[in-house]
Coordinates of N, CA and C and ligand atoms in Angstrom, one line a residue:
X1 N 133.0 128.8 94.5 CA 133.1 129.9 93.8 C 134.7 130.6 93.2
X2 N 135.2 130.8 92.9 CA 136.8 131.3 92.1 C 136.3 132.9 91.6
X3 N 137.0 132.9 91.8 CA 138.0 134.2 91.7 C 139.3 134.7 90.4
X4 N 138.7 135.4 88.9 CA 140.7 135.5 88.8 C 140.6 137.3 88.0
X5 N 142.3 138.1 89.0 CA 142.2 139.6 89.6 C 142.9 139.5 88.2
X6 N 143.0 140.9 87.3 CA 144.0 141.4 86.6 C 144.1 142.8 86.7
X7 N 145.1 143.3 86.3 CA 146.0 144.9 85.8 C 146.0 145.4 86.9
X8 N 145.4 144.9 87.8 CA 145.3 145.8 89.6 C 146.8 146.5 89.6
X9 N 147.6 147.0 90.7 CA 148.2 147.8 90.8 C 148.8 149.0 90.2
X10 N 150.0 150.7 90.8 CA 149.6 151.7 91.4 C 149.1 152.1 89.9
X11 N 148.4 153.3 89.8 CA 148.4 153.7 88.5 C 146.3 153.6 88.0
X12 N 145.4 151.7 89.2 CA 143.9 151.7 88.7 C 143.8 152.6 89.3
X13 N 142.4 153.1 89.4 CA 141.4 153.8 89.4 C 140.3 153.2 91.1
X14 N 141.4 151.4 90.7 CA 140.6 151.0 91.9 C 139.6 149.7 91.5
X15 N 139.2 148.1 92.3 CA 139.0 147.3 91.4 C 137.0 147.6 91.9
X16 N 136.9 146.8 90.2 CA 135.4 146.3 90.3 C 135.6 144.7 90.3
X17 N 134.5 144.6 90.5 CA 134.1 143.1 91.3 C 133.2 142.6 89.9
X18 N 133.3 141.8 89.8 CA 132.7 141.4 88.7 C 131.5 139.6 88.3
X19 N 130.6 139.8 89.2 CA 129.9 138.0 88.6 C 129.3 137.4 88.3
X20 N 129.7 136.7 87.8 CA 129.1 135.9 86.9 C 128.1 134.5 87.4
X21 N 126.6 134.7 86.6 CA 125.9 133.9 87.8 C 125.9 132.3 87.4
X22 N 126.1 131.3 87.7 CA 125.4 130.3 87.5 C 126.5 130.0 85.4
X23 N 127.7 130.2 85.5 CA 128.5 129.6 84.5 C 128.5 128.3 84.2
X24 N 127.6 127.5 85.0 CA 128.2 125.9 84.5 C 126.8 126.1 83.4
X25 N 126.1 126.0 84.3 CA 125.5 125.5 84.3 C 124.5 126.5 82.8
X26 N 124.2 128.4 82.7 CA 123.5 129.3 82.2 C 124.8 130.0 81.0
X27 N 124.8 129.2 80.3 CA 126.2 130.0 79.4 C 126.7 129.7 78.2
X28 N 125.0 129.6 77.3 CA 125.5 129.3 76.2 C 125.6 130.2 74.9
X29 N 125.7 130.1 73.5 CA 126.4 131.2 72.7 C 126.7 132.1 73.1
X30 N 127.7 132.0 73.6 CA 129.0 132.9 73.3 C 128.8 133.7 75.2
X31 N 127.9 133.5 75.6 CA 127.1 134.6 76.6 C 128.8 135.2 77.8
X32 N 129.7 133.7 78.1 CA 131.1 134.2 78.1 C 131.6 134.9 78.3
X33 N 131.9 135.5 76.6 CA 132.0 136.8 76.0 C 131.6 137.6 76.9
X34 N 130.7 138.3 77.5 CA 130.3 139.3 77.7 C 131.0 139.7 79.6
X35 N 131.4 139.1 79.9 CA 132.2 138.5 81.3 C 133.5 139.3 80.1
X36 N 133.9 138.2 78.8 CA 135.3 139.0 79.1 C 135.6 140.2 78.2
X37 N 134.2 141.1 77.9 CA 134.7 142.3 77.6 C 134.3 143.3 78.6
X38 N 133.3 143.1 79.9 CA 133.6 143.8 80.9 C 135.2 143.5 81.5
X39 N 135.5 142.7 80.8 CA 136.7 142.7 82.5 C 138.1 143.0 81.3
X40 N 138.4 143.6 80.2 CA 138.5 144.3 79.2 C 138.7 146.0 79.2
X41 N 137.0 146.4 79.1 CA 136.8 147.1 79.3 C 137.2 148.0 80.8
X42 N 136.3 146.6 81.0 CA 137.3 148.4 83.1 C 139.0 148.7 83.1
X43 N 139.0 147.0 82.3 CA 141.2 147.7 82.3 C 141.1 149.1 81.7
X44 N 140.3 148.7 80.7 CA 140.1 150.5 79.3 C 140.1 152.0 80.3
X45 N 138.9 150.8 80.7 CA 138.7 152.7 82.0 C 139.6 152.7 82.7
X46 N 140.8 151.7 83.0 CA 141.7 152.9 84.7 C 141.6 151.8 85.4
X47 N 140.8 151.1 85.3 CA 140.4 150.2 87.0 C 140.7 148.9 86.6
X48 N 140.7 147.9 87.5 CA 141.1 146.9 88.3 C 140.0 145.9 87.9
X49 N 139.6 144.7 86.8 CA 138.9 143.7 87.6 C 138.8 143.1 87.4
X50 N 137.9 142.1 88.5 CA 138.3 140.3 89.4 C 136.7 140.0 88.8
X51 N 137.6 138.3 87.8 CA 136.6 138.0 87.3 C 135.9 137.2 88.4
X52 N 135.1 137.1 89.3 CA 133.9 136.3 89.4 C 132.8 134.4 89.2
X53 N 133.2 133.7 89.9 CA 132.0 133.1 89.0 C 131.3 132.4 90.3
X54 N 129.8 131.6 90.2 CA 129.0 131.5 91.0 C 128.2 130.3 90.9
X55 N 128.3 129.6 91.0 CA 126.8 128.4 91.2 C 127.1 127.1 91.5
X56 N 125.8 126.7 91.3 CA 125.0 126.2 92.6 C 125.3 125.5 94.0
X57 N 125.5 126.0 94.5 CA 126.1 125.7 96.1 C 126.7 126.8 96.7
X58 N 128.1 126.9 96.0 CA 129.0 128.0 96.7 C 128.4 129.1 97.5
X59 N 129.4 130.0 97.6 CA 129.3 131.1 98.6 C 128.9 132.1 97.4
X60 N 128.3 133.1 98.5 CA 127.7 134.0 97.6 C 129.2 135.2 97.9
X61 N 129.6 135.6 97.4 CA 131.2 136.8 97.2 C 130.1 138.2 98.0
X62 N 130.8 138.3 99.1 CA 131.1 139.3 99.9 C 130.2 141.2 99.1
X63 N 131.4 141.0 98.5 CA 130.9 142.0 97.7 C 131.7 142.2 96.3
X64 N 129.7 142.2 95.7 CA 130.5 142.4 94.5 C 130.0 143.9 93.6
X65 N 130.1 143.3 92.7 CA 130.2 145.4 91.6 C 129.1 145.6 90.6
X66 N 129.3 144.2 90.4 CA 128.5 144.4 88.6 C 127.4 142.7 88.5
X67 N 127.3 142.2 88.7 CA 125.7 140.8 87.9 C 125.4 140.8 87.1
X68 N 126.7 139.9 86.4 CA 126.0 138.4 84.8 C 125.2 137.7 85.2
X69 N 124.4 137.1 83.7 CA 123.6 136.4 84.0 C 123.3 136.0 82.3
X70 N 123.9 134.7 82.2 CA 123.6 134.2 80.9 C 122.1 133.2 80.6
X71 N 122.1 132.6 80.1 CA 121.0 132.1 79.1 C 121.8 130.7 79.0
X72 N 120.1 129.4 79.0 CA 120.3 128.0 78.9 C 119.1 127.5 78.3
X73 N 119.7 126.6 78.9 CA 118.4 124.9 77.9 C 117.6 125.5 79.8
X74 N 116.0 125.4 79.4 CA 115.3 124.4 80.5 C 116.3 123.8 80.9
X75 N 116.8 122.7 81.0 CA 117.3 121.7 82.0 C 118.3 122.7 82.3
X76 N 118.9 123.3 83.1 CA 120.4 124.0 83.2 C 118.7 124.9 83.7
X77 N 117.5 125.7 83.7 CA 117.0 126.3 84.5 C 116.4 125.5 85.5
X78 N 116.3 124.5 85.6 CA 115.2 122.8 86.2 C 117.0 123.0 87.3
X79 N 118.2 122.7 86.8 CA 119.2 122.7 88.0 C 119.8 124.4 88.9
X80 N 119.4 125.2 88.1 CA 120.2 126.4 88.9 C 117.6 126.9 89.6
X81 N 116.5 126.6 89.6 CA 116.3 126.7 90.4 C 116.1 126.7 91.2
X82 N 116.8 125.7 92.5 CA 116.4 125.9 94.0 C 117.0 126.9 94.8
X83 N 118.4 127.3 94.1 CA 119.9 127.6 94.5 C 118.9 129.1 94.0
X84 N 119.1 129.4 93.0 CA 118.3 130.8 92.8 C 117.4 131.8 93.5
X85 N 116.5 130.7 93.8 CA 115.6 131.2 94.6 C 115.7 131.1 96.2
X86 N 116.6 131.0 96.6 CA 117.7 131.4 97.6 C 118.7 132.2 97.1
X87 N 118.9 132.4 96.7 CA 119.1 134.0 96.8 C 118.7 135.0 96.4
X88 N 117.2 134.8 95.5 CA 116.4 135.5 95.1 C 116.2 136.6 95.7
X89 N 116.1 136.7 97.2 CA 116.6 137.7 98.2 C 117.2 138.9 98.5
X90 N 119.1 138.0 97.8 CA 119.3 139.3 98.5 C 120.1 139.6 96.6
X91 N 119.7 139.2 95.5 CA 120.0 140.0 94.0 C 118.7 140.8 93.9
X92 N 118.0 140.3 94.7 CA 116.6 141.5 94.7 C 117.0 142.7 95.0
X93 N 117.3 142.7 96.1 CA 118.2 143.9 97.3 C 119.1 144.3 96.8
X94 N 120.0 144.3 96.0 CA 120.8 144.2 94.9 C 120.9 145.5 93.5
X95 N 119.5 144.9 93.3 CA 118.9 145.2 91.7 C 118.7 146.3 92.9
X96 N 117.8 146.2 93.1 CA 116.7 147.5 94.5 C 117.5 148.3 94.6
X97 N 118.6 148.1 94.8 CA 119.0 149.2 95.5 C 120.8 149.8 94.1
X98 N 120.4 149.4 93.5 CA 120.6 149.8 92.3 C 122.2 149.7 92.0
X99 N 122.6 148.1 91.6 CA 123.6 147.5 91.3 C 123.6 147.2 90.0
X100 N 123.8 147.7 88.9 CA 124.4 147.2 87.1 C 124.3 145.7 87.3
X101 N 123.3 145.1 86.3 CA 122.7 143.5 86.2 C 123.0 143.1 84.4
X102 N 123.7 142.7 84.5 CA 123.4 142.0 82.3 C 122.3 140.3 82.5
X103 N 121.2 140.8 82.7 CA 121.1 139.1 82.2 C 120.7 138.6 80.9
X104 N 120.4 137.4 80.9 CA 120.3 137.1 79.2 C 119.7 135.7 79.1
X105 N 118.5 136.4 78.5 CA 117.8 134.6 77.7 C 116.9 134.3 79.2
X106 N 117.9 132.5 79.4 CA 117.5 132.5 81.0 C 117.3 132.9 81.8
X107 N 119.1 133.2 81.9 CA 118.3 134.3 83.8 C 117.7 135.5 83.8
X108 N 117.7 135.9 82.5 CA 116.4 137.1 82.3 C 115.0 136.2 81.9
X109 N 114.7 135.7 82.1 CA 113.4 135.2 82.6 C 113.4 134.6 84.0
X110 N 114.5 134.0 84.3 CA 113.6 133.6 85.6 C 114.2 134.6 86.6
X111 N 114.4 136.2 86.0 CA 113.9 137.1 87.3 C 113.2 137.5 86.7
X112 N 112.4 136.7 86.4 CA 111.2 137.3 85.9 C 110.4 137.5 87.5
X113 N 108.7 136.8 86.8 CA 108.5 136.3 87.9 C 107.8 134.3 87.7
X114 N 107.8 133.7 86.5 CA 108.6 132.3 86.1 C 107.8 132.5 85.0
X115 N 108.9 130.8 84.2 CA 108.9 130.4 83.5 C 108.3 129.8 82.9
X116 N 106.6 129.0 82.3 CA 106.2 127.7 82.0 C 106.6 127.2 81.1
X117 N 107.3 126.0 81.1 CA 108.4 124.9 79.8 C 107.5 125.6 78.9
X118 N 107.7 125.1 77.8 CA 106.6 123.9 76.3 C 106.3 123.0 77.4
X119 N 106.5 122.2 77.4 CA 106.3 121.0 78.1 C 104.8 121.8 80.1
X120 N 105.0 123.0 80.0 CA 104.2 123.1 81.0 C 104.6 123.1 82.4
X121 N 105.8 123.0 83.2 CA 106.8 122.6 84.0 C 107.2 124.4 84.4
X122 N 106.4 124.7 85.2 CA 107.0 125.5 85.7 C 108.2 125.8 86.6
X123 N 108.3 127.0 86.0 CA 110.1 126.7 87.1 C 109.6 128.4 87.5
X124 N 109.6 128.8 88.7 CA 109.9 130.3 89.3 C 111.3 131.0 89.0
X125 N 110.2 132.5 89.0 CA 111.3 133.0 88.8 C 112.0 133.8 90.2
X126 N 112.0 134.8 90.1 CA 113.3 135.7 91.4 C 111.8 136.6 91.9
X127 N 111.5 137.6 90.4 CA 110.9 138.5 90.9 C 110.9 140.0 90.9
X128 N 112.2 139.7 90.5 CA 113.7 141.3 90.2 C 112.6 142.2 89.1
X129 N 112.7 141.6 88.1 CA 111.5 141.4 86.8 C 110.1 141.7 86.4
X130 N 109.1 142.5 86.2 CA 107.5 143.1 86.2 C 107.6 142.2 85.2
X131 N 107.7 140.3 84.6 CA 107.6 139.8 83.5 C 106.6 138.0 83.7
X132 N 106.6 138.1 83.1 CA 106.2 136.0 82.6 C 106.6 135.7 81.8
X133 N 107.2 134.2 81.5 CA 107.5 133.7 80.0 C 106.8 132.6 80.1
X134 N 106.6 132.6 78.7 CA 105.4 131.5 78.7 C 105.8 130.9 77.3
X135 N 106.5 128.9 77.7 CA 106.9 128.4 76.1 C 106.0 127.8 75.3
X136 N 106.8 128.4 74.3 CA 105.5 127.4 72.8 C 106.3 126.7 72.2
X137 N 105.8 126.1 71.5 CA 105.7 125.0 70.6 C 107.3 125.8 69.7
X138 N 107.1 127.1 69.4 CA 107.9 127.4 68.2 C 108.7 128.5 69.5
X139 N 109.7 127.6 68.2 CA 111.8 128.2 69.0 C 111.9 129.4 68.0
X140 N 112.3 130.7 68.6 CA 112.3 132.1 68.3 C 114.1 131.8 67.3
X141 N 114.5 132.2 66.5 CA 115.7 131.3 66.0 C 116.3 133.0 65.1
X142 N 117.3 133.0 65.2 CA 118.3 134.1 64.5 C 118.1 135.4 64.6
X143 N 118.5 136.3 63.7 CA 119.0 137.4 64.4 C 118.6 139.5 64.7
X144 N 119.4 139.7 64.7 CA 117.9 140.3 65.8 C 118.7 142.2 65.9
X145 N 118.3 143.4 65.8 CA 118.3 144.9 65.4 C 117.5 144.3 66.3
X146 N 117.8 145.8 67.3 CA 116.3 146.1 68.3 C 116.7 148.5 68.3
X147 N 116.1 148.9 68.2 CA 116.3 150.5 68.6 C 116.2 150.5 69.8
X148 N 117.4 151.7 70.2 CA 117.4 151.3 71.7 C 117.4 153.3 71.9
X149 N 116.3 153.7 72.4 CA 116.6 155.0 73.2 C 118.3 155.2 73.6
X150 N 117.6 154.5 74.6 CA 118.7 154.9 75.4 C 120.5 154.1 74.9
X151 N 120.6 152.7 74.2 CA 121.8 152.9 74.2 C 121.4 151.9 72.2
X152 N 120.7 152.7 71.3 CA 121.5 153.5 69.6 C 121.0 151.9 69.5
X153 N 121.6 151.4 68.2 CA 121.3 150.5 67.7 C 121.5 148.9 68.1
X154 N 120.6 148.2 68.9 CA 121.5 147.1 69.6 C 121.8 145.8 69.2
X155 N 122.8 144.9 68.5 CA 123.0 143.9 68.0 C 122.9 142.4 68.1
X156 N 122.0 141.6 67.7 CA 122.4 139.8 68.4 C 122.5 138.8 67.1
X157 N 121.4 137.6 68.6 CA 121.2 136.5 68.1 C 120.1 136.1 69.9
X158 N 118.8 136.0 69.2 CA 118.0 134.7 69.5 C 117.2 133.4 69.7
X159 N 118.0 132.9 71.1 CA 118.0 131.4 70.5 C 116.3 131.3 71.7
X160 N 114.8 131.5 71.2 CA 114.1 131.0 72.7 C 113.4 129.8 72.4
X161 N 112.3 129.4 73.3 CA 110.9 128.6 73.1 C 110.3 129.6 74.1
X162 N 110.9 130.1 75.2 CA 110.0 131.2 75.9 C 109.7 132.2 75.1
X163 N 108.5 132.4 75.6 CA 107.9 134.4 75.5 C 107.6 135.1 76.5
X164 N 108.4 136.3 75.9 CA 108.0 136.9 77.2 C 107.2 138.5 77.9
X165 N 106.6 138.6 78.7 CA 105.3 139.1 78.5 C 104.8 140.8 79.4
X166 N 105.9 141.6 79.0 CA 106.1 142.4 80.1 C 105.0 143.5 81.1
X167 N 105.0 143.6 82.2 CA 104.0 143.9 83.4 C 104.3 145.8 83.6
X168 N 103.9 146.0 84.0 CA 104.3 147.9 83.7 C 105.5 148.5 84.6
X169 N 106.0 147.2 85.0 CA 107.1 147.8 86.6 C 107.9 147.8 85.0
X170 N 108.4 147.3 84.2 CA 109.2 147.5 83.2 C 109.6 148.5 82.3
X171 N 110.4 148.9 82.1 CA 110.0 149.0 80.3 C 110.9 148.3 79.0
X172 N 110.5 148.1 78.1 CA 111.6 147.5 77.1 C 112.6 148.0 76.6
X173 N 113.3 147.1 76.0 CA 114.6 147.4 76.3 C 115.0 148.2 75.4
X174 N 114.5 148.1 74.2 CA 113.7 148.1 72.5 C 112.8 147.6 72.0
X175 N 113.2 148.9 70.5 CA 111.9 148.1 69.8 C 112.2 147.2 68.5
X176 N 112.2 146.2 68.2 CA 112.7 145.2 67.7 C 112.5 145.3 65.7
X177 N 114.0 145.5 64.6 CA 113.5 145.9 63.7 C 113.5 145.0 63.0
X178 N 114.4 144.3 63.4 CA 114.1 142.6 62.4 C 114.5 141.5 63.4
X179 N 114.1 140.3 63.3 CA 114.1 139.8 64.3 C 112.5 139.2 66.0
X180 N 112.8 138.9 66.6 CA 111.3 138.8 67.5 C 111.2 139.9 68.4
X181 N 112.5 139.3 69.3 CA 112.7 139.2 70.7 C 111.8 138.7 72.0
X182 N 111.4 140.2 72.7 CA 110.4 139.2 73.6 C 109.1 138.4 73.1
X183 N 108.3 138.7 72.4 CA 107.2 138.0 72.1 C 107.1 137.6 71.1
X184 N 106.6 136.9 69.6 CA 105.4 137.8 68.5 C 104.6 137.7 68.6
X185 N 104.0 139.5 69.7 CA 103.2 140.3 68.9 C 103.7 141.9 69.6
X186 N 104.5 141.8 70.9 CA 105.0 142.8 70.8 C 105.4 143.6 70.2
X187 N 106.1 142.9 69.5 CA 107.4 144.1 68.4 C 108.8 144.4 69.4
X188 N 109.2 144.2 70.6 CA 109.7 145.1 71.4 C 111.1 143.7 72.0
X189 N 111.7 144.0 72.4 CA 112.7 142.7 73.7 C 113.6 144.0 74.1
X190 N 113.8 142.7 75.7 CA 114.1 143.3 76.5 C 113.1 143.8 77.8
X191 N 114.3 143.8 78.6 CA 113.3 144.8 79.6 C 114.3 145.5 80.3
X192 N 114.0 146.9 80.3 CA 114.7 147.9 81.6 C 114.7 147.9 83.3
X193 N 114.5 147.9 84.3 CA 114.3 147.5 85.4 C 115.6 148.5 86.5
X194 N 115.6 149.9 87.2 CA 116.1 150.0 87.8 C 118.3 150.4 87.1
X195 N 119.2 149.6 87.1 CA 120.0 149.9 86.8 C 120.9 147.9 86.0
X196 N 118.9 147.9 85.9 CA 119.2 146.1 85.2 C 118.6 146.3 84.5
X197 N 119.5 145.3 83.0 CA 119.5 145.6 81.6 C 119.2 143.7 81.7
X198 N 118.2 143.0 81.4 CA 117.3 142.0 80.7 C 117.4 141.7 79.2
X199 N 118.3 140.8 78.5 CA 117.7 140.5 76.7 C 117.7 139.6 76.0
X200 N 117.5 139.0 75.9 CA 116.9 137.5 74.7 C 118.6 137.2 73.9
X201 N 119.4 138.8 74.1 CA 120.4 139.1 73.1 C 121.7 137.7 73.4
X202 N 122.1 136.9 73.1 CA 123.4 136.0 72.7 C 124.0 136.4 71.8
X203 N 124.9 136.2 71.0 CA 126.5 136.4 70.5 C 128.0 136.5 70.5
X204 N 128.7 136.7 71.4 CA 127.5 136.9 73.2 C 127.0 139.0 72.6
X205 N 126.6 140.0 73.8 CA 126.2 140.5 72.7 C 127.3 142.4 73.0
X206 N 128.1 141.9 74.5 CA 128.8 143.3 74.7 C 129.1 143.5 73.9
X207 N 130.5 142.5 73.6 CA 131.3 142.6 72.0 C 130.4 143.8 71.0
X208 N 129.6 142.9 70.3 CA 128.4 144.1 70.4 C 127.7 145.6 69.7
X209 N 128.0 145.6 71.3 CA 127.1 146.6 72.2 C 127.5 147.5 73.0
X210 N 128.9 148.0 72.7 CA 129.2 148.0 74.4 C 129.3 149.4 74.6
X211 N 128.0 150.0 74.2 CA 127.0 150.7 74.9 C 126.3 150.5 76.4
X212 N 126.4 149.2 75.6 CA 125.3 148.8 77.0 C 126.6 148.2 78.2
X213 N 128.4 148.1 77.9 CA 129.4 147.6 78.8 C 129.3 148.6 79.4
X214 N 129.4 150.4 79.2 CA 130.0 151.6 79.4 C 129.3 151.3 81.0
X215 N 127.3 151.2 80.2 CA 127.1 151.9 81.2 C 127.0 150.9 82.8
X216 N 127.4 149.5 82.5 CA 126.6 148.8 83.4 C 127.8 149.0 83.9
X217 N 129.8 149.7 83.7 CA 130.5 149.6 84.5 C 130.4 150.9 85.0
X218 N 129.7 152.0 84.3 CA 129.2 153.5 84.8 C 129.0 152.9 85.8
X219 N 128.2 152.6 85.6 CA 127.6 152.6 86.8 C 127.5 152.4 88.6
X220 N 128.6 151.0 88.4 CA 129.0 150.4 89.1 C 130.5 151.6 89.4
X221 N 130.7 151.6 88.6 CA 132.3 153.4 88.9 C 131.4 153.6 90.1
X222 N 130.4 154.1 89.3 CA 130.0 155.6 90.4 C 129.3 155.2 91.6
X223 N 128.5 153.4 91.6 CA 128.5 153.6 92.9 C 129.0 152.9 94.1
X224 N 130.4 153.3 93.5 CA 131.6 152.6 94.4 C 132.2 153.2 94.9
X225 N 132.4 154.2 93.7 CA 133.7 155.8 94.1 C 132.8 156.9 94.1
X226 N 132.0 156.9 93.6 CA 131.3 158.1 93.7 C 131.0 159.0 92.7
X227 N 132.5 158.3 91.4 CA 132.2 159.0 89.8 C 133.1 157.7 89.0
X228 N 133.5 158.6 87.8 CA 133.5 157.5 86.6 C 134.2 158.5 86.1
X229 N 135.6 158.1 86.3 CA 136.6 158.4 85.4 C 136.5 157.9 84.2
X230 N 136.3 158.1 82.4 CA 136.5 156.6 81.9 C 138.0 157.3 81.6
X231 N 138.1 155.7 81.2 CA 139.3 155.7 79.7 C 139.0 156.0 78.5
X232 N 140.1 155.2 78.0 CA 139.6 154.9 76.3 C 139.9 154.1 75.5
X233 N 138.2 152.9 75.7 CA 138.9 151.9 75.2 C 139.1 151.6 73.6
X234 N 139.8 150.5 73.2 CA 140.2 150.8 71.7 C 138.2 149.7 71.0
X235 N 138.1 149.9 70.1 CA 136.9 150.2 69.7 C 136.6 149.2 68.5
X236 N 138.3 149.0 68.1 CA 138.6 148.5 66.8 C 136.9 147.3 65.9
X237 N 137.8 146.5 66.7 CA 136.5 145.2 67.1 C 135.5 145.3 67.3
X238 N 135.2 145.8 67.9 CA 133.6 146.5 68.0 C 133.0 147.0 66.8
X239 N 134.1 147.6 66.1 CA 133.1 148.6 64.7 C 132.9 147.1 64.0
X240 N 134.0 146.3 63.7 CA 133.9 145.3 62.4 C 133.0 144.2 63.3
X241 N 132.7 144.2 64.5 CA 131.7 143.1 64.8 C 130.1 143.0 64.9
X242 N 130.3 144.9 64.6 CA 129.2 145.5 64.2 C 128.6 145.5 63.3
X243 N 129.7 145.2 62.4 CA 129.6 146.0 60.9 C 129.2 144.2 60.2
X244 N 129.9 143.9 60.7 CA 129.3 141.8 60.4 C 128.4 141.4 60.7
X245 N 127.6 141.8 61.8 CA 126.7 141.6 62.4 C 125.6 141.9 61.5
X246 N 125.4 143.3 61.3 CA 124.8 144.0 59.9 C 124.7 144.1 58.6
X247 N 124.9 143.1 58.4 CA 125.7 142.1 57.1 C 124.6 140.5 57.3
X248 N 123.9 140.6 58.3 CA 123.6 138.8 59.1 C 122.5 138.9 58.2
X249 N 122.6 137.9 57.1 CA 120.3 138.2 57.1 C 120.1 137.3 58.2
X250 N 118.7 137.0 58.6 CA 118.0 136.6 58.9 C 118.2 134.6 59.6
Ligands
LIG301 N1 115.3 127.6 77.9 C1 114.8 129.2 77.3 C2 113.9 129.4 76.0 O1 113.6 127.8 75.4 C3 116.2 130.1 77.4 C4 116.4 129.8 76.5 C5 118.2 130.5 75.9 O2 118.5 131.3 77.1 N2 118.0 130.6 75.1 O3 113.4 129.8 76.3

């Protein structure tokens, strides 16, 4: 486990610890950018970000305020599967207790019940999310636009063979207006449960979707300090990134 701390000092409203799960094996299509956005926006809101990484075999940090997980190839998911199973009960307790979490694609799948790859290998999940995923020979690739009541229009990029079916224990993150999302038949993307946000969208997601970043930060601050006092984030680049993404063809 490695930690990086920035921006502490007088005037900080307090530290928020962000843990990125398995960045060595689960971090594709820019997912690490989600951690960088959280770091910057936590600072803009006046708190002190502490970025931590957790990889296979590491000690799990004692106090974590926000958890992130990225996507990965099937081979990366196979590498982490045993370690993830050993951390499953802890992560489930945190999720049930209301910890904010963002899991993308490969870790979205493994936060569910299982991912059966297109070769038929079953990679067990940790069952935080009532979803299951079946790999197919068709890869779902391209730019995605999602309409979400909670976060407005969500923009991102998908690339996955797994198709995820939602059970009654979760609700979709939103409705897919462009691209595919969870699967090629249901017309929705991602999953929401408690303060867990799960999505297929890379790109990375948070630079283009600061409303989701601020939801995670607000939830982390409220849980830790009992209140969230927003600062004044500089959204110029988020606006530009959204304009650029909105112009992209499929
Ligand atoms: N390996 C998984 C799939 O192909 C996840 C891919 C990803 O994280 N982009 O469905």
